[in-house]
Amino acid sequence: MTVEGIRVSRRWLVLREPADAAARASDLVEHLGRHLPATGRRVIHDLGCGTGAMGRWLAPLLPGPQHWVVHDRDTDLLLVAAADPPGPAADGAGVTVEGKRSDITRLRAADLADATLITTSALLDLLTADDLAGLVAVCAGVGCPVLLTLSVVGRVALTPVDPLDRRVAAAFDAHQRRTTERGRLLGPDAVALAVEEFRRVGAEVLVRPSPWQLGAVHADLAAEWFTGWVGAACEQQSELATETDGYRHRRLAQATAGQLAVTVDHADLLVLPRGQSV
Ligand SMILES: C[S@@+](CC[C@H](N)C(=O)[O-])C[C@H]1O[C@@H](n2cnc3c(N)ncnc32)[C@H](O)[C@@H]1O
Protein backbone atom coordinates (compact mmCIF):
# COMPACT_ATOMS: atom_id res chain seq x y z
CA MET A 1 0.00 0.00 0.00
CA THR A 2 0.99 3.64 -0.24
CA VAL A 3 1.34 6.07 2.63
CA GLU A 4 -2.18 7.31 1.87
CA GLY A 5 -4.98 5.86 3.99
CA ILE A 6 -7.90 6.68 6.24
CA ARG A 7 -7.07 9.92 8.04
CA VAL A 8 -7.39 10.18 11.79
CA SER A 9 -8.57 13.60 12.94
CA ARG A 10 -6.24 15.77 14.95
CA ARG A 11 -9.19 16.94 17.05
CA TRP A 12 -10.01 13.36 18.05
CA LEU A 13 -6.40 12.62 19.01
CA VAL A 14 -6.14 15.80 21.09
CA LEU A 15 -9.44 15.04 22.83
CA ARG A 16 -8.42 11.49 23.76
CA GLU A 17 -4.84 12.26 24.88
CA PRO A 18 -5.57 12.74 28.63
CA ALA A 19 -7.78 9.60 28.80
CA ASP A 20 -5.08 7.64 26.96
CA ALA A 21 -2.44 8.86 29.39
CA ALA A 22 -4.58 7.83 32.36
CA ALA A 23 -5.32 4.41 30.86
CA ARG A 24 -1.87 3.17 29.83
CA ALA A 25 -0.39 0.53 32.14
CA SER A 26 2.39 2.38 33.94
CA ASP A 27 3.78 -0.75 35.63
CA LEU A 28 4.98 -1.86 32.19
CA VAL A 29 7.16 1.25 32.12
CA GLU A 30 8.86 0.07 35.32
CA HIS A 31 9.55 -3.31 33.67
CA LEU A 32 10.70 -1.58 30.53
CA GLY A 33 13.13 0.62 32.46
CA ARG A 34 15.01 -2.51 33.56
CA HIS A 35 15.51 -3.59 29.94
CA LEU A 36 16.86 -0.38 28.45
CA PRO A 37 20.61 0.34 28.27
CA ALA A 38 21.77 1.86 31.58
CA THR A 39 23.57 4.74 29.90
CA GLY A 40 23.65 6.63 26.64
CA ARG A 41 21.01 8.22 24.48
CA ARG A 42 17.85 6.16 23.97
CA VAL A 43 16.50 6.18 20.43
CA ILE A 44 12.77 5.52 20.46
CA HIS A 45 10.81 4.89 17.26
CA ASP A 46 7.09 5.59 17.71
CA LEU A 47 5.08 4.01 14.87
CA GLY A 48 1.80 5.69 13.88
CA CYS A 49 2.59 8.60 16.20
CA GLY A 50 -0.39 10.83 15.31
CA THR A 51 0.10 14.08 17.23
CA GLY A 52 2.94 12.56 19.31
CA ALA A 53 0.91 11.76 22.44
CA MET A 54 2.89 8.60 23.21
CA GLY A 55 6.13 10.56 23.58
CA ARG A 56 4.49 13.22 25.73
CA TRP A 57 3.33 10.42 28.05
CA LEU A 58 6.40 8.17 28.07
CA ALA A 59 9.43 10.44 27.71
CA PRO A 60 8.98 12.08 31.16
CA LEU A 61 8.66 8.61 32.74
CA LEU A 62 12.04 7.39 31.46
CA PRO A 63 15.40 8.72 32.63
CA GLY A 64 18.26 9.67 30.34
CA PRO A 65 18.60 11.54 27.08
CA GLN A 66 16.11 10.45 24.44
CA HIS A 67 15.73 10.92 20.72
CA TRP A 68 12.22 10.16 19.47
CA VAL A 69 11.79 9.29 15.81
CA VAL A 70 8.06 9.62 15.24
CA HIS A 71 6.60 7.90 12.17
CA ASP A 72 3.27 8.56 10.52
CA ARG A 73 1.87 8.63 7.01
CA ASP A 74 -0.04 11.85 7.78
CA THR A 75 2.20 14.89 7.33
CA ASP A 76 -0.24 17.25 9.09
CA LEU A 77 -0.14 15.09 12.22
CA LEU A 78 3.65 14.86 12.01
CA LEU A 79 3.82 18.68 12.06
CA VAL A 80 1.72 18.74 15.23
CA ALA A 81 3.97 16.10 16.82
CA ALA A 82 7.07 18.12 15.98
CA ALA A 83 5.52 21.37 17.28
CA ASP A 84 4.53 19.83 20.63
CA PRO A 85 7.54 17.70 21.66
CA PRO A 86 7.70 15.77 24.96
CA GLY A 87 8.95 17.48 28.08
CA PRO A 88 12.32 16.55 29.60
CA ALA A 89 13.14 13.01 30.72
CA ALA A 90 12.44 11.85 34.29
CA ASP A 91 15.91 13.02 35.38
CA GLY A 92 15.74 16.29 33.44
CA ALA A 93 17.80 15.03 30.49
CA GLY A 94 16.99 16.43 27.06
CA VAL A 95 14.45 14.93 24.67
CA THR A 96 14.58 15.58 20.92
CA VAL A 97 12.03 14.69 18.24
CA GLU A 98 12.41 13.90 14.55
CA GLY A 99 9.34 13.37 12.36
CA LYS A 100 9.39 10.82 9.53
CA ARG A 101 6.74 10.26 6.92
CA SER A 102 6.57 6.48 6.73
CA ASP A 103 4.22 3.72 5.82
CA ILE A 104 4.81 1.54 8.84
CA THR A 105 3.66 -1.55 6.92
CA ARG A 106 6.69 -1.12 4.68
CA LEU A 107 9.38 -0.54 7.28
CA ARG A 108 12.39 -2.84 7.32
CA ALA A 109 14.52 -3.73 10.36
CA ALA A 110 17.29 -1.58 8.81
CA ASP A 111 14.99 1.50 9.06
CA LEU A 112 14.81 1.02 12.83
CA ALA A 113 18.30 -0.39 13.37
CA ASP A 114 19.26 2.37 15.87
CA ALA A 115 16.19 1.76 18.08
CA THR A 116 16.59 1.07 21.78
CA LEU A 117 12.80 0.96 22.02
CA ILE A 118 9.89 0.74 19.58
CA THR A 119 6.46 2.01 20.63
CA THR A 120 2.93 2.15 19.25
CA SER A 121 -0.35 3.39 20.64
CA ALA A 122 -3.87 2.78 19.32
CA LEU A 123 -2.48 1.27 16.15
CA LEU A 124 -2.74 -2.53 16.07
CA ASP A 125 -6.46 -2.72 15.26
CA LEU A 126 -5.78 -0.85 12.00
CA LEU A 127 -3.45 -3.56 10.72
CA THR A 128 -4.12 -6.69 8.69
CA ALA A 129 -2.67 -10.05 9.75
CA ASP A 130 0.06 -9.64 7.12
CA ASP A 131 0.86 -6.11 8.36
CA LEU A 132 1.15 -7.45 11.90
CA ALA A 133 3.35 -10.37 10.85
CA GLY A 134 5.61 -7.87 9.07
CA LEU A 135 5.76 -5.62 12.14
CA VAL A 136 6.65 -8.55 14.40
CA ALA A 137 9.39 -9.66 12.00
CA VAL A 138 10.82 -6.11 11.89
CA CYS A 139 10.77 -5.81 15.69
CA ALA A 140 12.38 -9.24 16.07
CA GLY A 141 15.04 -8.19 13.55
CA VAL A 142 15.83 -5.06 15.57
CA GLY A 143 15.88 -7.02 18.84
CA CYS A 144 14.89 -4.20 21.23
CA PRO A 145 11.91 -4.00 23.62
CA VAL A 146 8.55 -3.00 22.11
CA LEU A 147 5.75 -1.26 23.99
CA LEU A 148 2.37 -1.52 22.23
CA THR A 149 -0.30 0.39 24.12
CA LEU A 150 -4.04 0.95 23.95
CA SER A 151 -5.17 -1.76 21.56
CA VAL A 152 -8.91 -2.26 21.63
CA VAL A 153 -10.06 -5.73 22.63
CA GLY A 154 -13.73 -5.53 21.61
CA ARG A 155 -15.31 -5.00 25.02
CA VAL A 156 -17.27 -1.87 25.91
CA ALA A 157 -19.73 -1.27 28.72
CA LEU A 158 -22.15 1.65 28.90
CA THR A 159 -24.00 2.58 32.08
CA PRO A 160 -26.97 2.84 32.25
CA VAL A 161 -27.40 -0.10 29.90
CA ASP A 162 -29.64 0.13 26.86
CA PRO A 163 -31.09 -2.78 24.86
CA LEU A 164 -29.38 -1.53 21.68
CA ASP A 165 -25.87 -1.46 23.18
CA ARG A 166 -25.05 -5.07 22.31
CA ARG A 167 -26.18 -4.84 18.69
CA VAL A 168 -24.26 -1.64 18.15
CA ALA A 169 -21.17 -3.15 19.79
CA ALA A 170 -21.35 -6.24 17.55
CA ALA A 171 -21.77 -4.11 14.41
CA PHE A 172 -18.88 -1.88 15.50
CA ASP A 173 -16.61 -4.91 15.97
CA ALA A 174 -17.64 -6.20 12.54
CA HIS A 175 -16.74 -2.77 11.11
CA GLN A 176 -13.34 -2.98 12.77
CA ARG A 177 -12.82 -6.37 11.11
CA ARG A 178 -13.96 -5.11 7.70
CA THR A 179 -12.23 -6.10 4.52
CA THR A 180 -10.24 -3.33 2.86
CA GLU A 181 -8.20 -3.31 -0.32
CA ARG A 182 -5.24 -4.40 1.85
CA GLY A 183 -7.14 -7.31 3.39
CA ARG A 184 -9.22 -7.82 6.51
CA LEU A 185 -8.39 -5.49 9.37
CA LEU A 186 -7.67 -7.15 12.69
CA GLY A 187 -9.74 -4.84 14.89
CA PRO A 188 -10.24 -6.48 18.29
CA ASP A 189 -8.38 -9.64 17.21
CA ALA A 190 -5.07 -7.78 17.00
CA VAL A 191 -4.01 -8.24 20.63
CA ALA A 192 -4.34 -12.04 20.72
CA LEU A 193 -2.58 -12.36 17.38
CA ALA A 194 0.23 -9.99 18.39
CA VAL A 195 0.84 -11.97 21.59
CA GLU A 196 0.92 -15.21 19.61
CA GLU A 197 3.24 -13.86 16.91
CA PHE A 198 5.72 -12.26 19.29
CA ARG A 199 5.84 -15.43 21.41
CA ARG A 200 6.37 -17.49 18.25
CA VAL A 201 9.59 -15.57 17.60
CA GLY A 202 10.75 -16.32 21.14
CA ALA A 203 9.89 -13.00 22.82
CA GLU A 204 8.45 -12.61 26.31
CA VAL A 205 5.14 -10.71 26.22
CA LEU A 206 3.61 -9.01 29.26
CA VAL A 207 -0.06 -8.10 28.87
CA ARG A 208 -1.94 -5.55 30.99
CA PRO A 209 -5.45 -4.10 30.83
CA SER A 210 -5.59 -0.38 29.99
CA PRO A 211 -9.27 0.55 29.95
CA TRP A 212 -10.68 3.98 29.31
CA GLN A 213 -13.05 4.75 32.13
CA LEU A 214 -15.08 7.73 31.02
CA GLY A 215 -17.48 9.51 33.32
CA ALA A 216 -18.90 12.96 33.90
CA VAL A 217 -15.51 14.69 33.65
CA HIS A 218 -14.99 13.17 30.18
CA ALA A 219 -18.38 14.22 28.78
CA ASP A 220 -16.88 15.63 25.54
CA LEU A 221 -14.78 12.56 24.88
CA ALA A 222 -17.63 10.19 25.78
CA ALA A 223 -19.94 12.00 23.33
CA GLU A 224 -17.34 12.03 20.55
CA TRP A 225 -16.46 8.38 21.14
CA PHE A 226 -20.14 7.41 21.14
CA THR A 227 -20.78 9.30 17.89
CA GLY A 228 -17.90 7.53 16.17
CA TRP A 229 -18.83 4.15 17.64
CA VAL A 230 -22.46 4.23 16.57
CA GLY A 231 -21.53 5.82 13.22
CA ALA A 232 -19.15 2.97 12.38
CA ALA A 233 -21.77 0.43 13.48
CA CYS A 234 -24.37 1.98 11.15
CA GLU A 235 -21.88 2.10 8.29
CA GLN A 236 -21.38 -1.61 8.77
CA GLN A 237 -25.05 -2.48 9.19
CA SER A 238 -27.17 0.10 7.37
CA GLU A 239 -30.48 -1.02 8.90
CA LEU A 240 -29.18 0.16 12.28
CA ALA A 241 -29.23 3.79 11.06
CA THR A 242 -33.00 4.26 11.43
CA GLU A 243 -33.25 2.00 14.47
CA THR A 244 -30.66 4.00 16.38
CA ASP A 245 -32.18 7.48 15.89
CA GLY A 246 -33.73 7.69 19.34
CA TYR A 247 -30.82 5.79 20.88
CA ARG A 248 -28.31 8.34 19.59
CA HIS A 249 -30.30 11.26 21.00
CA ARG A 250 -30.79 9.53 24.34
CA ARG A 251 -27.14 8.57 24.70
CA LEU A 252 -25.80 11.96 23.61
CA ALA A 253 -28.12 13.73 26.04
CA GLN A 254 -26.84 11.43 28.80
CA ALA A 255 -23.20 12.05 27.81
CA THR A 256 -23.67 15.82 27.69
CA ALA A 257 -25.34 15.77 31.09
CA GLY A 258 -22.48 13.68 32.50
CA GLN A 259 -24.87 10.78 33.07
CA LEU A 260 -23.19 8.26 30.79
CA ALA A 261 -20.36 6.07 32.06
CA VAL A 262 -18.36 4.23 29.41
CA THR A 263 -15.64 1.64 29.81
CA VAL A 264 -13.68 0.83 26.67
CA ASP A 265 -11.30 -2.04 27.31
CA HIS A 266 -7.83 -1.99 25.80
CA ALA A 267 -4.66 -3.97 26.37
CA ASP A 268 -1.04 -2.87 26.60
CA LEU A 269 1.77 -5.24 25.64
CA LEU A 270 5.43 -5.08 26.60
CA VAL A 271 7.54 -7.29 24.36
CA LEU A 272 10.97 -8.28 25.60
CA PRO A 273 13.10 -9.91 22.94
CA ARG A 274 14.59 -13.37 23.32
CA GLY A 275 17.25 -13.34 26.04
CA GLN A 276 15.80 -10.29 27.87
CA SER A 277 13.02 -12.04 29.83
CA VAL A 278 11.67 -10.52 33.08
C1 LIG B 1 -5.57 5.98 16.16
S1 LIG B 1 -4.22 6.94 15.63
C2 LIG B 1 -3.15 6.87 17.05
C3 LIG B 1 -2.16 8.00 17.08
C4 LIG B 1 -1.20 8.01 18.27
N1 LIG B 1 -0.37 6.84 18.31
C5 LIG B 1 -1.95 8.18 19.56
O1 LIG B 1 -1.98 7.25 20.37
O2 LIG B 1 -2.49 9.27 19.78
C6 LIG B 1 -3.39 5.90 14.47
C7 LIG B 1 -2.26 6.62 13.76
O3 LIG B 1 -1.57 5.70 12.94
C8 LIG B 1 -1.32 6.28 11.68
N2 LIG B 1 -1.23 5.17 10.72
C9 LIG B 1 -2.13 4.21 10.48
N3 LIG B 1 -1.67 3.34 9.56
C10 LIG B 1 -0.43 3.78 9.21
C11 LIG B 1 0.55 3.32 8.29
N4 LIG B 1 0.35 2.23 7.55
N5 LIG B 1 1.71 3.99 8.20
C12 LIG B 1 1.93 5.11 8.95
N6 LIG B 1 1.02 5.59 9.82
C13 LIG B 1 -0.14 4.94 9.95
C14 LIG B 1 -2.48 7.22 11.45
O4 LIG B 1 -2.17 8.25 10.51
C15 LIG B 1 -2.72 7.75 12.86
O5 LIG B 1 -1.95 8.90 13.10
PDB file of N, CA, C and O in Angstrom, residues 82-113:
ATOM      1  N   ALA A  82       5.788  17.418  15.897  1.00  0.00           N
ATOM      2  CA  ALA A  82       7.073  18.124  15.983  1.00  0.00           C
ATOM      3  C   ALA A  82       6.924  19.441  16.747  1.00  0.00           C
ATOM      4  O   ALA A  82       7.841  19.878  17.448  1.00  0.00           O
ATOM      5  N   ALA A  83       5.733  20.068  16.629  1.00  0.00           N
ATOM      6  CA  ALA A  83       5.516  21.370  17.277  1.00  0.00           C
ATOM      7  C   ALA A  83       5.229  21.235  18.774  1.00  0.00           C
ATOM      8  O   ALA A  83       5.291  22.222  19.510  1.00  0.00           O
ATOM      9  N   ASP A  84       4.885  20.033  19.211  1.00  0.00           N
ATOM     10  CA  ASP A  84       4.533  19.832  20.630  1.00  0.00           C
ATOM     11  C   ASP A  84       5.350  18.649  21.175  1.00  0.00           C
ATOM     12  O   ASP A  84       4.806  17.591  21.480  1.00  0.00           O
ATOM     13  N   PRO A  85       6.678  18.828  21.276  1.00  0.00           N
ATOM     14  CA  PRO A  85       7.535  17.698  21.665  1.00  0.00           C
ATOM     15  C   PRO A  85       7.355  17.346  23.146  1.00  0.00           C
ATOM     16  O   PRO A  85       6.838  18.156  23.914  1.00  0.00           O
ATOM     17  N   PRO A  86       7.801  16.159  23.547  1.00  0.00           N
ATOM     18  CA  PRO A  86       7.696  15.773  24.956  1.00  0.00           C
ATOM     19  C   PRO A  86       8.545  16.672  25.837  1.00  0.00           C
ATOM     20  O   PRO A  86       9.548  17.236  25.369  1.00  0.00           O
ATOM     21  N   GLY A  87       8.167  16.731  27.100  1.00  0.00           N
ATOM     22  CA  GLY A  87       8.955  17.481  28.084  1.00  0.00           C
ATOM     23  C   GLY A  87      10.241  16.730  28.366  1.00  0.00           C
ATOM     24  O   GLY A  87      10.505  15.699  27.749  1.00  0.00           O
ATOM     25  N   PRO A  88      11.053  17.222  29.317  1.00  0.00           N
ATOM     26  CA  PRO A  88      12.316  16.549  29.595  1.00  0.00           C
ATOM     27  C   PRO A  88      12.106  15.151  30.172  1.00  0.00           C
ATOM     28  O   PRO A  88      11.012  14.809  30.625  1.00  0.00           O
ATOM     29  N   ALA A  89      13.161  14.360  30.159  1.00  0.00           N
ATOM     30  CA  ALA A  89      13.144  13.013  30.720  1.00  0.00           C
ATOM     31  C   ALA A  89      12.941  13.085  32.241  1.00  0.00           C
ATOM     32  O   ALA A  89      13.029  14.155  32.837  1.00  0.00           O
ATOM     33  N   ALA A  90      12.720  11.913  32.853  1.00  0.00           N
ATOM     34  CA  ALA A  90      12.442  11.847  34.293  1.00  0.00           C
ATOM     35  C   ALA A  90      13.549  12.497  35.118  1.00  0.00           C
ATOM     36  O   ALA A  90      13.287  13.055  36.189  1.00  0.00           O
ATOM     37  N   ASP A  91      14.784  12.427  34.642  1.00  0.00           N
ATOM     38  CA  ASP A  91      15.908  13.017  35.383  1.00  0.00           C
ATOM     39  C   ASP A  91      16.318  14.376  34.824  1.00  0.00           C
ATOM     40  O   ASP A  91      17.399  14.877  35.123  1.00  0.00           O
ATOM     41  N   GLY A  92      15.454  14.953  33.975  1.00  0.00           N
ATOM     42  CA  GLY A  92      15.745  16.287  33.440  1.00  0.00           C
ATOM     43  C   GLY A  92      16.572  16.276  32.163  1.00  0.00           C
ATOM     44  O   GLY A  92      16.825  17.341  31.576  1.00  0.00           O
ATOM     45  N   ALA A  93      16.993  15.100  31.722  1.00  0.00           N
ATOM     46  CA  ALA A  93      17.802  15.026  30.493  1.00  0.00           C
ATOM     47  C   ALA A  93      16.975  15.480  29.295  1.00  0.00           C
ATOM     48  O   ALA A  93      15.736  15.428  29.322  1.00  0.00           O
ATOM     49  N   GLY A  94      17.668  15.870  28.236  1.00  0.00           N
ATOM     50  CA  GLY A  94      16.989  16.426  27.062  1.00  0.00           C
ATOM     51  C   GLY A  94      16.289  15.370  26.225  1.00  0.00           C
ATOM     52  O   GLY A  94      16.694  14.206  26.189  1.00  0.00           O
ATOM     53  N   VAL A  95      15.213  15.807  25.558  1.00  0.00           N
ATOM     54  CA  VAL A  95      14.454  14.925  24.668  1.00  0.00           C
ATOM     55  C   VAL A  95      14.318  15.644  23.327  1.00  0.00           C
ATOM     56  O   VAL A  95      13.868  16.792  23.285  1.00  0.00           O
ATOM     57  N   THR A  96      14.722  14.989  22.252  1.00  0.00           N
ATOM     58  CA  THR A  96      14.585  15.580  20.921  1.00  0.00           C
ATOM     59  C   THR A  96      13.614  14.746  20.093  1.00  0.00           C
ATOM     60  O   THR A  96      13.385  13.568  20.388  1.00  0.00           O
ATOM     61  N   VAL A  97      13.025  15.380  19.077  1.00  0.00           N
ATOM     62  CA  VAL A  97      12.032  14.695  18.237  1.00  0.00           C
ATOM     63  C   VAL A  97      12.362  14.912  16.774  1.00  0.00           C
ATOM     64  O   VAL A  97      12.711  16.020  16.369  1.00  0.00           O
ATOM     65  N   GLU A  98      12.207  13.843  16.006  1.00  0.00           N
ATOM     66  CA  GLU A  98      12.415  13.903  14.552  1.00  0.00           C
ATOM     67  C   GLU A  98      11.206  13.226  13.903  1.00  0.00           C
ATOM     68  O   GLU A  98      10.906  12.066  14.217  1.00  0.00           O
ATOM     69  N   GLY A  99      10.505  13.959  13.038  1.00  0.00           N
ATOM     70  CA  GLY A  99       9.344  13.373  12.362  1.00  0.00           C
ATOM     71  C   GLY A  99       9.753  12.679  11.072  1.00  0.00           C
ATOM     72  O   GLY A  99      10.627  13.169  10.364  1.00  0.00           O
ATOM     73  N   LYS A 100       9.098  11.528  10.780  1.00  0.00           N
ATOM     74  CA  LYS A 100       9.394  10.817   9.527  1.00  0.00           C
ATOM     75  C   LYS A 100       8.100  10.374   8.886  1.00  0.00           C
ATOM     76  O   LYS A 100       7.288   9.699   9.532  1.00  0.00           O
ATOM     77  N   ARG A 101       7.914  10.763   7.630  1.00  0.00           N
ATOM     78  CA  ARG A 101       6.735  10.264   6.922  1.00  0.00           C
ATOM     79  C   ARG A 101       7.039   8.833   6.472  1.00  0.00           C
ATOM     80  O   ARG A 101       7.938   8.610   5.666  1.00  0.00           O
ATOM     81  N   SER A 102       6.317   7.892   7.032  1.00  0.00           N
ATOM     82  CA  SER A 102       6.565   6.479   6.735  1.00  0.00           C
ATOM     83  C   SER A 102       5.252   5.756   6.590  1.00  0.00           C
ATOM     84  O   SER A 102       4.267   6.106   7.238  1.00  0.00           O
ATOM     85  N   ASP A 103       5.289   4.716   5.777  1.00  0.00           N
ATOM     86  CA  ASP A 103       4.223   3.723   5.822  1.00  0.00           C
ATOM     87  C   ASP A 103       4.765   2.605   6.700  1.00  0.00           C
ATOM     88  O   ASP A 103       5.695   1.897   6.312  1.00  0.00           O
ATOM     89  N   ILE A 104       4.197   2.471   7.880  1.00  0.00           N
ATOM     90  CA  ILE A 104       4.808   1.540   8.835  1.00  0.00           C
ATOM     91  C   ILE A 104       4.668   0.086   8.387  1.00  0.00           C
ATOM     92  O   ILE A 104       5.358  -0.782   8.888  1.00  0.00           O
ATOM     93  N   THR A 105       3.786  -0.171   7.422  1.00  0.00           N
ATOM     94  CA  THR A 105       3.658  -1.547   6.924  1.00  0.00           C
ATOM     95  C   THR A 105       4.783  -1.881   5.941  1.00  0.00           C
ATOM     96  O   THR A 105       4.881  -3.006   5.479  1.00  0.00           O
ATOM     97  N   ARG A 106       5.591  -0.870   5.624  1.00  0.00           N
ATOM     98  CA  ARG A 106       6.689  -1.121   4.678  1.00  0.00           C
ATOM     99  C   ARG A 106       8.053  -0.953   5.314  1.00  0.00           C
ATOM    100  O   ARG A 106       9.066  -0.976   4.615  1.00  0.00           O
ATOM    101  N   LEU A 107       8.084  -0.734   6.625  1.00  0.00           N
ATOM    102  CA  LEU A 107       9.381  -0.542   7.275  1.00  0.00           C
ATOM    103  C   LEU A 107      10.180  -1.841   7.257  1.00  0.00           C
ATOM    104  O   LEU A 107       9.603  -2.936   7.291  1.00  0.00           O
ATOM    105  N   ARG A 108      11.476  -1.692   7.233  1.00  0.00           N
ATOM    106  CA  ARG A 108      12.389  -2.839   7.324  1.00  0.00           C
ATOM    107  C   ARG A 108      13.164  -2.698   8.631  1.00  0.00           C
ATOM    108  O   ARG A 108      13.307  -1.579   9.149  1.00  0.00           O
ATOM    109  N   ALA A 109      13.742  -3.798   9.110  1.00  0.00           N
ATOM    110  CA  ALA A 109      14.517  -3.734  10.358  1.00  0.00           C
ATOM    111  C   ALA A 109      15.631  -2.689  10.226  1.00  0.00           C
ATOM    112  O   ALA A 109      15.942  -1.971  11.184  1.00  0.00           O
ATOM    113  N   ALA A 110      16.194  -2.551   9.005  1.00  0.00           N
ATOM    114  CA  ALA A 110      17.286  -1.580   8.809  1.00  0.00           C
ATOM    115  C   ALA A 110      16.823  -0.149   9.070  1.00  0.00           C
ATOM    116  O   ALA A 110      17.614   0.704   9.486  1.00  0.00           O
ATOM    117  N   ASP A 111      15.509   0.134   8.826  1.00  0.00           N
ATOM    118  CA  ASP A 111      14.994   1.496   9.057  1.00  0.00           C
ATOM    119  C   ASP A 111      14.968   1.840  10.546  1.00  0.00           C
ATOM    120  O   ASP A 111      14.903   3.015  10.913  1.00  0.00           O
ATOM    121  N   LEU A 112      14.935   0.801  11.383  1.00  0.00           N
ATOM    122  CA  LEU A 112      14.809   1.022  12.832  1.00  0.00           C
ATOM    123  C   LEU A 112      16.042   0.498  13.566  1.00  0.00           C
ATOM    124  O   LEU A 112      16.007   0.267  14.779  1.00  0.00           O
ATOM    125  N   ALA A 113      17.129   0.311  12.821  1.00  0.00           N
ATOM    126  CA  ALA A 113      18.304  -0.389  13.371  1.00  0.00           C
ATOM    127  C   ALA A 113      18.878   0.305  14.605  1.00  0.00           C
ATOM    128  O   ALA A 113      19.481  -0.341  15.459  1.00  0.00           O
TER     129      ALA A 113
END
